[in-house]
Short mmCIF file of C-alpha atoms and ligand atoms in Angstrom, two decimals:
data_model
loop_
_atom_site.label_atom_id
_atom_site.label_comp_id
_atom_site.label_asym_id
_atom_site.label_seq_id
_atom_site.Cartn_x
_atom_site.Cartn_y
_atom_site.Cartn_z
CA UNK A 52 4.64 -3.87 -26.75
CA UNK A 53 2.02 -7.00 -26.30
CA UNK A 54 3.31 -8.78 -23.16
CA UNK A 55 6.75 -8.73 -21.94
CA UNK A 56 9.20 -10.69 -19.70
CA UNK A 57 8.94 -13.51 -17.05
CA UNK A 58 7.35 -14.10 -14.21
CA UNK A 59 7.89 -13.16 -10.89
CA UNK A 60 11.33 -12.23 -10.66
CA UNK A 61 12.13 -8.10 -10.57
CA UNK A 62 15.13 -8.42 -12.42
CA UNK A 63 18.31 -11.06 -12.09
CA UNK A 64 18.16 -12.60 -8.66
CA UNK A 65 21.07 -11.58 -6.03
CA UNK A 66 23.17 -14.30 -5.69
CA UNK A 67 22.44 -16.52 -2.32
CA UNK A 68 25.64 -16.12 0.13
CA UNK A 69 26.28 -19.05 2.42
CA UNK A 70 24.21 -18.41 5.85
CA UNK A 71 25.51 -16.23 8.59
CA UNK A 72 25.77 -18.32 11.81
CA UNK A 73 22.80 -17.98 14.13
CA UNK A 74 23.66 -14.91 16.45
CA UNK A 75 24.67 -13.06 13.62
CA UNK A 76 21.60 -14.01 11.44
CA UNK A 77 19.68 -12.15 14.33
CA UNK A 78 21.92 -8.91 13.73
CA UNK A 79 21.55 -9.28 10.09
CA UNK A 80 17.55 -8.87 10.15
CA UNK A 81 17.38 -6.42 12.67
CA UNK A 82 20.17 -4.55 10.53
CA UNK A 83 18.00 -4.90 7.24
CA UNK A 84 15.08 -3.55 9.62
CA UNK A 85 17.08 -0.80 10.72
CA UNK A 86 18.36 -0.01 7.08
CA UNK A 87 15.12 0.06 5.85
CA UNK A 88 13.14 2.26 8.19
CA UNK A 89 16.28 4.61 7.97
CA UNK A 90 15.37 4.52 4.24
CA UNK A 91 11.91 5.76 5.24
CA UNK A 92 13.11 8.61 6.81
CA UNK A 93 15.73 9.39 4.31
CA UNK A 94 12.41 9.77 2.02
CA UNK A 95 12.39 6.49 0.30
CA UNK A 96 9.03 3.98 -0.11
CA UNK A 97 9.47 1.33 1.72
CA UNK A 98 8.26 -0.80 -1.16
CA UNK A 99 11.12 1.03 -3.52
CA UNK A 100 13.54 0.72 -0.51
CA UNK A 101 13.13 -3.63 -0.53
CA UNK A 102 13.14 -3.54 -3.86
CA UNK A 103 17.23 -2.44 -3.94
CA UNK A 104 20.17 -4.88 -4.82
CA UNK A 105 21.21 -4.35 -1.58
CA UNK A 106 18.15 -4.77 0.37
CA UNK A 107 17.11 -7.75 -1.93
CA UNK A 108 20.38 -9.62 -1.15
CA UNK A 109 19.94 -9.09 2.51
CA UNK A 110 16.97 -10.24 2.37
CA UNK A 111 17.96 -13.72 0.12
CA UNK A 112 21.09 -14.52 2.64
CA UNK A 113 17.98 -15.17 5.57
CA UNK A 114 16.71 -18.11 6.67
CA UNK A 115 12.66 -17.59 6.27
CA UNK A 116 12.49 -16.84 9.89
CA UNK A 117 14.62 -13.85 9.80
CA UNK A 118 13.42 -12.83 6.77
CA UNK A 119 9.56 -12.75 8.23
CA UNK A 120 11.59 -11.58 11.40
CA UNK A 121 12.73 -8.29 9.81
CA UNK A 122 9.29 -7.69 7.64
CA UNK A 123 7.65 -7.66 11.53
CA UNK A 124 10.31 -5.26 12.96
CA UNK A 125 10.17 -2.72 9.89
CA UNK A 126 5.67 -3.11 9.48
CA UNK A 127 5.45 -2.94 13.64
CA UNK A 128 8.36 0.03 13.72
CA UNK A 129 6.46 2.22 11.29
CA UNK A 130 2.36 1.38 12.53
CA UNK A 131 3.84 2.62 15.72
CA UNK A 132 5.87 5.32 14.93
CA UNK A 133 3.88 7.80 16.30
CA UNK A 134 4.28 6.53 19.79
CA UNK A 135 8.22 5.05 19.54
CA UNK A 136 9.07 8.65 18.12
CA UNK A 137 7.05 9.87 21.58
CA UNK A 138 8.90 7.73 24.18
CA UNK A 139 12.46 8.62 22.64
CA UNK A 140 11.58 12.23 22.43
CA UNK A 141 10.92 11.78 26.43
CA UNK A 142 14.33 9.32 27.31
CA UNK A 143 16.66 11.86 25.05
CA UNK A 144 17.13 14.96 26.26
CA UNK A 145 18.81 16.80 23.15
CA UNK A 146 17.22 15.92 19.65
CA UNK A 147 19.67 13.08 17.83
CA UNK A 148 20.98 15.14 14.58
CA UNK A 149 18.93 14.97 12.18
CA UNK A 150 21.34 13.34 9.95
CA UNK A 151 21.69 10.35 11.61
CA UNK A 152 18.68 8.64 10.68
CA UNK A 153 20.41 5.30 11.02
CA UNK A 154 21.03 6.07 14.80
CA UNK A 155 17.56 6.37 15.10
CA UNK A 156 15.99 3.97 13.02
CA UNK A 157 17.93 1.43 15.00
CA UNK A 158 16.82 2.60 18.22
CA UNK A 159 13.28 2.76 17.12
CA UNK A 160 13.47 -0.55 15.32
CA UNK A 161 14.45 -1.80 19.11
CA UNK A 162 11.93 -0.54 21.01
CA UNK A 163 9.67 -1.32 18.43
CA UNK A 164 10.35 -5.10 19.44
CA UNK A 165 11.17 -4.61 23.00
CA UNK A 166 7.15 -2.94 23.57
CA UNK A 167 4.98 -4.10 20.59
CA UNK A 168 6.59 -7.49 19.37
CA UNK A 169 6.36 -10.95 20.92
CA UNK A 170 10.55 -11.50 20.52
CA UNK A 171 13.31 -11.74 23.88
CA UNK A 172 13.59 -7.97 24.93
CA UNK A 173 17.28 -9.06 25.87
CA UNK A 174 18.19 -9.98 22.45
CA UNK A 175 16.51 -7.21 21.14
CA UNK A 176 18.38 -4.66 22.94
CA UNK A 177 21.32 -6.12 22.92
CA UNK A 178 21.61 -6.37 19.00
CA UNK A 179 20.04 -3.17 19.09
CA UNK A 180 22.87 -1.26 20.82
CA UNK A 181 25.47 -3.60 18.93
CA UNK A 182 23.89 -2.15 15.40
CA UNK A 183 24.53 1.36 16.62
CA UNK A 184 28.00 0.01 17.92
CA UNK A 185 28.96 -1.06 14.76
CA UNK A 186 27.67 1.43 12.74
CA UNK A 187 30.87 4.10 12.36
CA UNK A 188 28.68 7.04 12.00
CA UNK A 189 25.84 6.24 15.45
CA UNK A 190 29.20 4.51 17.24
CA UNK A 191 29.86 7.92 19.62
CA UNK A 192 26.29 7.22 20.67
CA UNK A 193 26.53 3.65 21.81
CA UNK A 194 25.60 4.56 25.29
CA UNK A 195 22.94 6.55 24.77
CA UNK A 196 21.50 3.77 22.81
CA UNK A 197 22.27 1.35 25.51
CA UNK A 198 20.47 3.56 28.06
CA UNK A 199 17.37 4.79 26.17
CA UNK A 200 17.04 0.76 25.45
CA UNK A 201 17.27 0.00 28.59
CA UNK A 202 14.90 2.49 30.02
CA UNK A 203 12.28 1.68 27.44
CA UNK A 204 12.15 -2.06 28.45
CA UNK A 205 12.00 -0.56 32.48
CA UNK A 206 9.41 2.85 31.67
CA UNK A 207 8.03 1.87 28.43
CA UNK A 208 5.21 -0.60 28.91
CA UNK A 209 3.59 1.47 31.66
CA UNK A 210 3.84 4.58 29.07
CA UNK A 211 2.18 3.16 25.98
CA UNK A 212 -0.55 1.29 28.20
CA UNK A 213 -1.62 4.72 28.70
CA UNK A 214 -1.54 5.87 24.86
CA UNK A 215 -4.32 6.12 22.86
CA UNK A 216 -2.66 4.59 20.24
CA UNK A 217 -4.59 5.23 16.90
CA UNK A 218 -4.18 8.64 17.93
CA UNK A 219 -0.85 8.80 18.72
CA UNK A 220 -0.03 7.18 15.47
CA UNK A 221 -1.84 8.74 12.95
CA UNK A 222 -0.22 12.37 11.99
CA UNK A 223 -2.35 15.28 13.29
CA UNK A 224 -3.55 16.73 9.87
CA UNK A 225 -4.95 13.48 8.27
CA UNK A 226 -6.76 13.09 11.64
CA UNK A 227 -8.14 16.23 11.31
CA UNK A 228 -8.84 15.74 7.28
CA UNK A 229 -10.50 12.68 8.39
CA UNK A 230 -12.77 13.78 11.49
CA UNK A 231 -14.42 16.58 8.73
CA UNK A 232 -14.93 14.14 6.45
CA UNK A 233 -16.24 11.33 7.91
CA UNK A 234 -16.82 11.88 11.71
CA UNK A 235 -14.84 11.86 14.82
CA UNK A 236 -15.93 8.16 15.52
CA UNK A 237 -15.08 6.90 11.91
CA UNK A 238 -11.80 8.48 11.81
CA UNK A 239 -10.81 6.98 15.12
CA UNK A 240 -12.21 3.72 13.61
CA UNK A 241 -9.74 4.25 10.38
CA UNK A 242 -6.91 5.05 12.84
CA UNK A 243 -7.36 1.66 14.56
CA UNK A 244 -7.42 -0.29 11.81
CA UNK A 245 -4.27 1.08 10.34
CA UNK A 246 -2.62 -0.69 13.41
CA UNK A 247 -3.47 -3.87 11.94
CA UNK A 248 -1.29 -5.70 9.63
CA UNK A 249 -4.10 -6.68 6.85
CA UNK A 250 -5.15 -9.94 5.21
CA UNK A 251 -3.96 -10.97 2.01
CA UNK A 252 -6.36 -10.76 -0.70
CA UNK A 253 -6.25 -12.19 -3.70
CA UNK A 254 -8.03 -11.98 -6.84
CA UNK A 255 -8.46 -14.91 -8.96
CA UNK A 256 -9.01 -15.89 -12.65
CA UNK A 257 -11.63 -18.67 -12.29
CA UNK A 258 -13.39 -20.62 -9.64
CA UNK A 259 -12.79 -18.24 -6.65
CA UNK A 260 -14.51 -20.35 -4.38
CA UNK A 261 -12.40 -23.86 -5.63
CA UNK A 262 -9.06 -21.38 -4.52
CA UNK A 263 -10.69 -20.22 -1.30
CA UNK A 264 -10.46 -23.93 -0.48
CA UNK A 265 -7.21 -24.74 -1.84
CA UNK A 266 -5.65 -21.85 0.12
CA UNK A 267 -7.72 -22.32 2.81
CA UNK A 268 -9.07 -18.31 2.87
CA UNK A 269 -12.43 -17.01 3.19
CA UNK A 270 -14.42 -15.79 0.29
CA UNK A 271 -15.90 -12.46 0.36
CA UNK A 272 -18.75 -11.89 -2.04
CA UNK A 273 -17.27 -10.26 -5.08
CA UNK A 274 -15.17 -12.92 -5.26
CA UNK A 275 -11.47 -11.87 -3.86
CA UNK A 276 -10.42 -14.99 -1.80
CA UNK A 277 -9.31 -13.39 1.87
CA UNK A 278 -6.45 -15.03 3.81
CA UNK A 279 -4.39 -13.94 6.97
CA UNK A 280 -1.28 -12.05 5.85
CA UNK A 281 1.71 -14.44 4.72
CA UNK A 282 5.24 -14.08 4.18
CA UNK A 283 6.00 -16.01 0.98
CA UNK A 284 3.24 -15.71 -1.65
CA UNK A 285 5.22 -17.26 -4.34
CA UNK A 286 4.87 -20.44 -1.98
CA UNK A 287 1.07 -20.34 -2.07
CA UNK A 288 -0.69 -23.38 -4.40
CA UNK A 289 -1.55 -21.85 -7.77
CA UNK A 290 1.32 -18.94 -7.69
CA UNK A 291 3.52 -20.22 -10.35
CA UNK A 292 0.50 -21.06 -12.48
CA UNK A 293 -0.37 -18.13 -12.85
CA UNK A 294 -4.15 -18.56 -11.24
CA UNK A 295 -4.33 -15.36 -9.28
CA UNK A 296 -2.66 -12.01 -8.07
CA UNK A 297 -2.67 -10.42 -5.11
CA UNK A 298 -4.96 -7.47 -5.07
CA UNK A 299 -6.73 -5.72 -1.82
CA UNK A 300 -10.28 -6.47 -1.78
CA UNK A 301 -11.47 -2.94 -2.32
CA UNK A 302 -9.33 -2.23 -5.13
CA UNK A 303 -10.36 -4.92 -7.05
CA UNK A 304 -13.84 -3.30 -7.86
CA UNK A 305 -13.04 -0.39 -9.81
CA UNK A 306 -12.58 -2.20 -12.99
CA UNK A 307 -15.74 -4.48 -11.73
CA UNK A 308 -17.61 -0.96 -12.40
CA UNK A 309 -16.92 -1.10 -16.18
CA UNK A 310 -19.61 -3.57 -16.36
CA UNK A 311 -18.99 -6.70 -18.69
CA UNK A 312 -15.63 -5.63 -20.72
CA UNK A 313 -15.68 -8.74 -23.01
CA UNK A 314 -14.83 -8.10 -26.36
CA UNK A 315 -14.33 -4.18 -25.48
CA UNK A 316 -11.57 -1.56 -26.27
CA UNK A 317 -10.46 -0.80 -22.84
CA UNK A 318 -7.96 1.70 -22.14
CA UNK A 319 -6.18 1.07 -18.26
CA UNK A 320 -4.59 4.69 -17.62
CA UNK A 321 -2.38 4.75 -14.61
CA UNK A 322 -1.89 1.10 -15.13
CA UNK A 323 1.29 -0.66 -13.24
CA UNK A 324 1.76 -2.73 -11.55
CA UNK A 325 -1.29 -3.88 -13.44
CA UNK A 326 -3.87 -5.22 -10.79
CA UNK A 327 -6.96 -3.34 -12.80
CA UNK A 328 -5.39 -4.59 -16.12
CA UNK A 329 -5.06 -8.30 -14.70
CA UNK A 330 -8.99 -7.58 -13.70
CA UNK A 331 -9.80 -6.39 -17.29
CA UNK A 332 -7.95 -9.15 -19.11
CA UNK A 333 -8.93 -11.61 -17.48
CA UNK A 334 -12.80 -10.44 -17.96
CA UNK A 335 -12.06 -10.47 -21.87
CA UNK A 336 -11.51 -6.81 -22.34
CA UNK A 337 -8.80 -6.20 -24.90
CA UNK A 338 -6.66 -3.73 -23.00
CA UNK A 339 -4.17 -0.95 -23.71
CA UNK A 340 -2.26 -0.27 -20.42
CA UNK A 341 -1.14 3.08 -19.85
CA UNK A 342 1.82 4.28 -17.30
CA UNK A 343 4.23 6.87 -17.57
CA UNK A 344 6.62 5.49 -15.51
CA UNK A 345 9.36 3.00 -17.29
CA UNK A 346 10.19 0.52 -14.86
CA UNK A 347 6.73 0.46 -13.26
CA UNK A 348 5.37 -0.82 -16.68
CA UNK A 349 7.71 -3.69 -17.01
CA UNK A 350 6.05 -4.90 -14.04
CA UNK A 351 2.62 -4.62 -16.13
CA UNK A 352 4.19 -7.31 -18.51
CA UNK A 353 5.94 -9.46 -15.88
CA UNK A 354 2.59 -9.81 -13.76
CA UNK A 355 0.47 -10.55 -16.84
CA UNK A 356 2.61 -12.88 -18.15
CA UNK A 357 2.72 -14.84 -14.84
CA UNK A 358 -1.25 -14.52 -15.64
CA UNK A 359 -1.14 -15.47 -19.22
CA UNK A 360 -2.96 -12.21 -19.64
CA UNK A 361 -2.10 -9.82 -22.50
CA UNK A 362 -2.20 -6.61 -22.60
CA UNK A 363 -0.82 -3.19 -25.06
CA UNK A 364 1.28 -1.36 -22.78
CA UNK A 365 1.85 2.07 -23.44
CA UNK A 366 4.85 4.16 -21.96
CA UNK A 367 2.91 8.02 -21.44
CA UNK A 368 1.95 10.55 -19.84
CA UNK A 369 -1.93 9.89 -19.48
CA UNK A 370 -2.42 13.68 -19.00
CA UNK A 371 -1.61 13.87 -23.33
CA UNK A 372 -2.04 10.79 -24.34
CA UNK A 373 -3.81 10.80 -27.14
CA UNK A 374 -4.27 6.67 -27.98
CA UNK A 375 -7.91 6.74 -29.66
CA UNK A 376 -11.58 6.38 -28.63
CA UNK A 377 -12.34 3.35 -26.33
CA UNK A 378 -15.31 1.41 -25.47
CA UNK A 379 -14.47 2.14 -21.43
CA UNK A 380 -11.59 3.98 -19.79
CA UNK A 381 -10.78 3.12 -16.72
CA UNK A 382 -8.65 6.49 -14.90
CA UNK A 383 -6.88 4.46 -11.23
CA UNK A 384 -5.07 7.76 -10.64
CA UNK A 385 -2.31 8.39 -8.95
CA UNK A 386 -2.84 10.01 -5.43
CA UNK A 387 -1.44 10.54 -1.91
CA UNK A 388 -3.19 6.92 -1.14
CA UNK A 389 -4.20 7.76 2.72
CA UNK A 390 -6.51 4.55 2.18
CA UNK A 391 -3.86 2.18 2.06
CA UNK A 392 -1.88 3.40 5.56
CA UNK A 393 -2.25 -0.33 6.95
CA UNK A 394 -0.62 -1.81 3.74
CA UNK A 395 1.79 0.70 3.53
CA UNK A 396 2.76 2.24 6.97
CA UNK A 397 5.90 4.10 5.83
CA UNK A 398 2.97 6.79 4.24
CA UNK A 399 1.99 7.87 7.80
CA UNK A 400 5.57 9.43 8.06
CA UNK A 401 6.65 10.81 4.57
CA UNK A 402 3.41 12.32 3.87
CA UNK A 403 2.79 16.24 4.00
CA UNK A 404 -0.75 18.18 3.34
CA UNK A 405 0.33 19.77 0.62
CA UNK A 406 0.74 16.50 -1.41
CA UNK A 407 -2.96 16.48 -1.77
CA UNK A 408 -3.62 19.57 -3.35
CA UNK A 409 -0.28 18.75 -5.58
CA UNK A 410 -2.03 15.48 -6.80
CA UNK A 411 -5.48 16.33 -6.89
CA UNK A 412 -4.56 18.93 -9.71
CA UNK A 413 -2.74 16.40 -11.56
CA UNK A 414 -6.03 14.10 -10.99
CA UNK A 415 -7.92 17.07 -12.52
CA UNK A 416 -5.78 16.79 -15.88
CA UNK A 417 -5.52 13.70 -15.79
CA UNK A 418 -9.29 13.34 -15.82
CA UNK A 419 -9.67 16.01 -18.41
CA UNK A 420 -7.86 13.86 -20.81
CA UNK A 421 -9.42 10.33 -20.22
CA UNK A 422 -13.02 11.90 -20.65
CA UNK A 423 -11.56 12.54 -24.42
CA UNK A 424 -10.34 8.96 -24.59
CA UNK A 425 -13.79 7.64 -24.30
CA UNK A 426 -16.32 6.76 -27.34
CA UNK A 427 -19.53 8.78 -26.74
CA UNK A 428 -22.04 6.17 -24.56
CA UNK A 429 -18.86 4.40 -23.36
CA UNK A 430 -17.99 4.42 -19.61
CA UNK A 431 -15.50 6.49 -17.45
CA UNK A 432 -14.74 5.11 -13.86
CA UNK A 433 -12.31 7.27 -12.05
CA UNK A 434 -10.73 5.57 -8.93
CA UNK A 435 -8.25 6.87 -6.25
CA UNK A 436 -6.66 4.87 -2.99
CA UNK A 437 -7.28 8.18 -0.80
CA UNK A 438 -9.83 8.90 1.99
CA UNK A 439 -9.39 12.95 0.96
CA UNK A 440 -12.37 13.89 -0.62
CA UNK A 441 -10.75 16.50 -3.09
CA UNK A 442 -8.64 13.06 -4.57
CA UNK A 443 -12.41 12.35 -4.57
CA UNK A 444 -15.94 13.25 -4.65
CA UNK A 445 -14.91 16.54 -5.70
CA UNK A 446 -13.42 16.18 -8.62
CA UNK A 447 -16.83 14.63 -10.08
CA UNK A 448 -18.07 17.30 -8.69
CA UNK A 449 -16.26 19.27 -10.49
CA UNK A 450 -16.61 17.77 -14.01
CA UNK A 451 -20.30 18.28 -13.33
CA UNK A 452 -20.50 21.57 -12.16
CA UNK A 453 -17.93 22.70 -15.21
CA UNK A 454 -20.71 20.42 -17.85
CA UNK A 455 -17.89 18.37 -18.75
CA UNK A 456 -19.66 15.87 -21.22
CA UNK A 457 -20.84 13.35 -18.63
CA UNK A 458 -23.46 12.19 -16.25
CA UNK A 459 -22.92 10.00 -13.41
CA UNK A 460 -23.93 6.35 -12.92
CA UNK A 461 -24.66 5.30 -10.09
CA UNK A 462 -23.03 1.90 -8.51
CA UNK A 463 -25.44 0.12 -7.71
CA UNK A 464 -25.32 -2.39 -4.63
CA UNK A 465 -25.65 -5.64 -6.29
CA UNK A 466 -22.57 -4.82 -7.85
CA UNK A 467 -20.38 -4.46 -4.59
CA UNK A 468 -22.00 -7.80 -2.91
CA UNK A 469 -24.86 -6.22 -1.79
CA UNK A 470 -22.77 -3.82 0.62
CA UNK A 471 -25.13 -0.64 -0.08
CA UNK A 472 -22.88 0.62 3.10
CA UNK A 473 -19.94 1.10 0.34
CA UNK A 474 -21.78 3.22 -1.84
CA UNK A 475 -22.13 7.28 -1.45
CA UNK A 476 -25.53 9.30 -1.52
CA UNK A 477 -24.16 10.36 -4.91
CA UNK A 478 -24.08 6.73 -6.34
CA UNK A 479 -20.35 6.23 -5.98
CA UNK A 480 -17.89 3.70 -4.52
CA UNK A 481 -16.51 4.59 -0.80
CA UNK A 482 -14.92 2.13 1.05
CA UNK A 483 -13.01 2.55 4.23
CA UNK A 484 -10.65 0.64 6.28
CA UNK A 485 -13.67 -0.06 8.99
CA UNK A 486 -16.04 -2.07 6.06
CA UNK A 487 -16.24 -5.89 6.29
CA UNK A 488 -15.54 -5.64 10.04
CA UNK A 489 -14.49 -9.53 10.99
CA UNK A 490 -14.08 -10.74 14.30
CA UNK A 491 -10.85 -11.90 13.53
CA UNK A 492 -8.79 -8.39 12.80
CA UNK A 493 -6.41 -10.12 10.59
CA UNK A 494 -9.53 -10.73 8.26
CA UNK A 495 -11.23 -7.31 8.53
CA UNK A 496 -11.29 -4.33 6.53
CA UNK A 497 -10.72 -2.61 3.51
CA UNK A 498 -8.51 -0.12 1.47
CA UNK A 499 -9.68 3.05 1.22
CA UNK A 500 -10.96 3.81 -2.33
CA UNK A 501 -13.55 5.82 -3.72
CA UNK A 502 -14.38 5.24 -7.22
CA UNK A 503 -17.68 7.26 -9.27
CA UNK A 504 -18.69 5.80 -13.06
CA UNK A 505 -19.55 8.31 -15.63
CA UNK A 506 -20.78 7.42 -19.10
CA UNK A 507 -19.75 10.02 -22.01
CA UNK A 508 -22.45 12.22 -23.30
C1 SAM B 900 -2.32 4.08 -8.02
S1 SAM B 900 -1.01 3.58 -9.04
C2 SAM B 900 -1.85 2.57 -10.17
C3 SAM B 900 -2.16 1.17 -9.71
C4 SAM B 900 -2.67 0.30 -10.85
N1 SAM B 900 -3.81 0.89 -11.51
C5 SAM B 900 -3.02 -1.09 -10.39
O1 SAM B 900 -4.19 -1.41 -10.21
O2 SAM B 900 -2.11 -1.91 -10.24
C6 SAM B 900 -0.74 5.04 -9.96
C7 SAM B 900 0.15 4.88 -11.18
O3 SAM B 900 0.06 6.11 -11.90
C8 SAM B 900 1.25 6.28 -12.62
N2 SAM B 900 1.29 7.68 -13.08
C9 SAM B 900 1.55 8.79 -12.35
N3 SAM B 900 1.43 9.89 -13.12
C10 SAM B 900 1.07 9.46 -14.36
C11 SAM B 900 0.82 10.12 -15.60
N4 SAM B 900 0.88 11.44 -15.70
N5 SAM B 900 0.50 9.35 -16.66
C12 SAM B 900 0.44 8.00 -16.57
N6 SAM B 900 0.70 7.34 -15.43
C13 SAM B 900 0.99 8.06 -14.33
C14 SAM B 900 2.31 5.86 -11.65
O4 SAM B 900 3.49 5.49 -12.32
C15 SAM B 900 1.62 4.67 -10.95
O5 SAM B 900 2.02 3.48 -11.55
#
């Protein structure tokens, strides 16, 4: 299919219901909080958990306040998970049962606001022992809640003053994974920053420097305009028109590594939402978008045609796929994205070590088959969101080591802004959540990708 749907909707938009008085608008966002970090621990993404009829009409009958009131309480609950889960394993004495994961998300999503958020620790606790209260299943442990809320607001500031809290709230094995790789100090570093909420970065069609302006961001030098996080970005000057799309600074280079794509066959595998195809369409690169997940690609279509972008998109598996020989291939594969912890929190928790060796073998097919894709002399870049180096540097290595038919090309630092800090020893992209420090956290930082460029032999 060439292009596809409308803009930005995600489907038919829930229906608005009249607004909930006041008090109970406050019990409505910390309920939506509460629903969606129990969602988290039932094993959901966050991102796939907002983006349920339920959870989108929730969501449509706040007032923006609440709205940007429950985002806060679900993005503060799950950065500092690692020390809420700590302080409730020390005020309950018996484990909750596992199965109530609504009981606890609502106690967590309390003290989350009670200790880390600038709201009234009254109202907090209060509608945080009324959620349980009302909630048939947690109901039997309505004082429990009461008193574990109550003894957080007394106990807990002292406690977390003591934590160290990028340790407490980073899971021991990627803290481990992350001191081998790159150094106790860096990893700490990583950790901190993934206590941050991030900046919103966006990545323009034209004139980056006329929208840094207009929406009052910073410009960073490969052109992604850099602004502090907002709530509505539909509301932002230039949306609606289709002038830009929101796209992390870091992962906007990958498809900068192709080199000038005008007029080239370019084949996006791994492709939705679409941020790299958005890149490569709007450079002039006649793309064929590649995703083997349904749904995911309609978002492809949507975004671009926001954009007025087009794009083939093509519903495969990219591990078969056999679509023809290409001028470039970019491979954005998927992986168990530890680089993008501060944008997406809920990974800390539902993340296991095993998912790395699970998707770096499907990174190794995956590979295998977009090295066929390209045209002999045409250019490979293979990109991942994760800090692991086997999602990594070692599967070039790999390729190499096996004389798979390419050589490496090294990035070169003109090409990143001058910011020879992001590139390897090897010659390939590495950035990490402590580049473009700022003094201003809310403007500082990276996601974590690593990307290498090959050209086919
Ligand atoms: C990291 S995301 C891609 C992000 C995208 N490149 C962008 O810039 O917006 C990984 C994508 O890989 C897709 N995927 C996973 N396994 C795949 C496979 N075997 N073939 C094609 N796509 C796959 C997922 O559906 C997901 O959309």
């Amino acid at each position: 299919m060439r292009q596809a749907s409308t803009t930005p909707s995600r489907g038919p938009r829930p229906k608005r219901p009249p607004a909930p008085p006041p008090e109970q608008a406050g019990l409505a966002a910390r309920k939506l909080a509460a629903d969606l970090v129990a969602a988290v621990h039932g094993g959901r993404m966050l991102d796939g958990a907002m983006e349920d009829d339920g959870a989108r009409a929730a969501f449509a009958a706040l007032d923006p306040r609440d709205r940007a009131l429950a985002r806060a309480i679900v993005g503060t609950t799950l950065r500092r998970h690692g020390q809420i889960a700590r302080l409730l394993g020390r005020f309950i004495e018996r484990p909750l049962p596992g199965e109530r994961i609504f009981l606890r998300a609502a106690l967590e999503t309390a003290l989350a606001q009670i200790l880390f958020m600038e709201v009234s620790d009254h109202a907090a606790g209060a509608l945080g022992v009324e959620l349980v209260a009302n909630d048939r299943a947690s109901a039997p442990w309505k004082n429990l809640a009461n008193a574990v809320i109550r003894r957080a607001g007394r106990e807990g500031p002292a406690l977390i003053a003591a934590d160290d809290a990028a340790r407490v709230n980073t899971p021991d094995w990627l803290m481990r994974r992350w001191t081998e790789a790159y150094g106790a100090g860096t990893a700490k570093a990583i950790a901190t920053m993934n206590l941050v909420e991030p900046s919103l970065d966006i990545s323009v069609k034209s004139d980056a420097a006329g929208w840094a302006e207009k929406l009052g961001g910073v410009l960073l030098p490969w052109g992604t305009v850099r602004l502090v996080s907002h709530g509505a970005i539909e509301k932002l000057p230039g949306f609606h028109e289709g002038e830009w799309w929101v796209q992390d600074a870091a992962a906007a280079l990958p498809a900068r590594l192709l080199g000038d794509v005008a007029g080239l066959a370019v084949a996006d595998l791994c492709a939705a939402p679409g941020g790299k195809t958005a890149s490569i369409a709007a450079a002039g690169g006649k793309v064929t978008a590649v995703d083997v997940n349904r749904r995911r690609s309609e978002r492809i279509g949507e975004n671009l045609e926001r954009l007025g972008l087009a794009a083939d998109i093509v519903i495969a598996d990219a591990a078969d796929w056999r679509g023809g020989s290409f001028d470039a291939v970019l491979l954005d594969a998927p992986c168990s994205a530890t680089g993008t912890l501060r944008r997406h929190p809920d990974g800390a928790i539902g993340k296991r070590p095993g998912d790395v060796a699970d998707l770096a073998l499907l990174q190794r097919r995956l590979l295998d088959n977009a090295i066929r894709l390209v045209r002999p002399g045409g250019t490979l870049v293979f990109s991942t969101c994760s800090l692991e180096p086997e999602e990594g540097p070692e599967q070039i290595r790999r390729l190499l080591m096996i004389d798979a038919p390419v050589e490496r090309i090294p990035v070169r630092p003109e090409e990143v802004g001058g910011h020879a800090e992001l590139i390897t020893a090897d010659g390939d992209l590495r950035t990490l959540p402590v580049h473009l420090p700022n003094d201003d956290p809310r403007l500082a930082g990276l996601d974590g990708f690593y990307a290498a460029r090959l050209r086919r032999l």
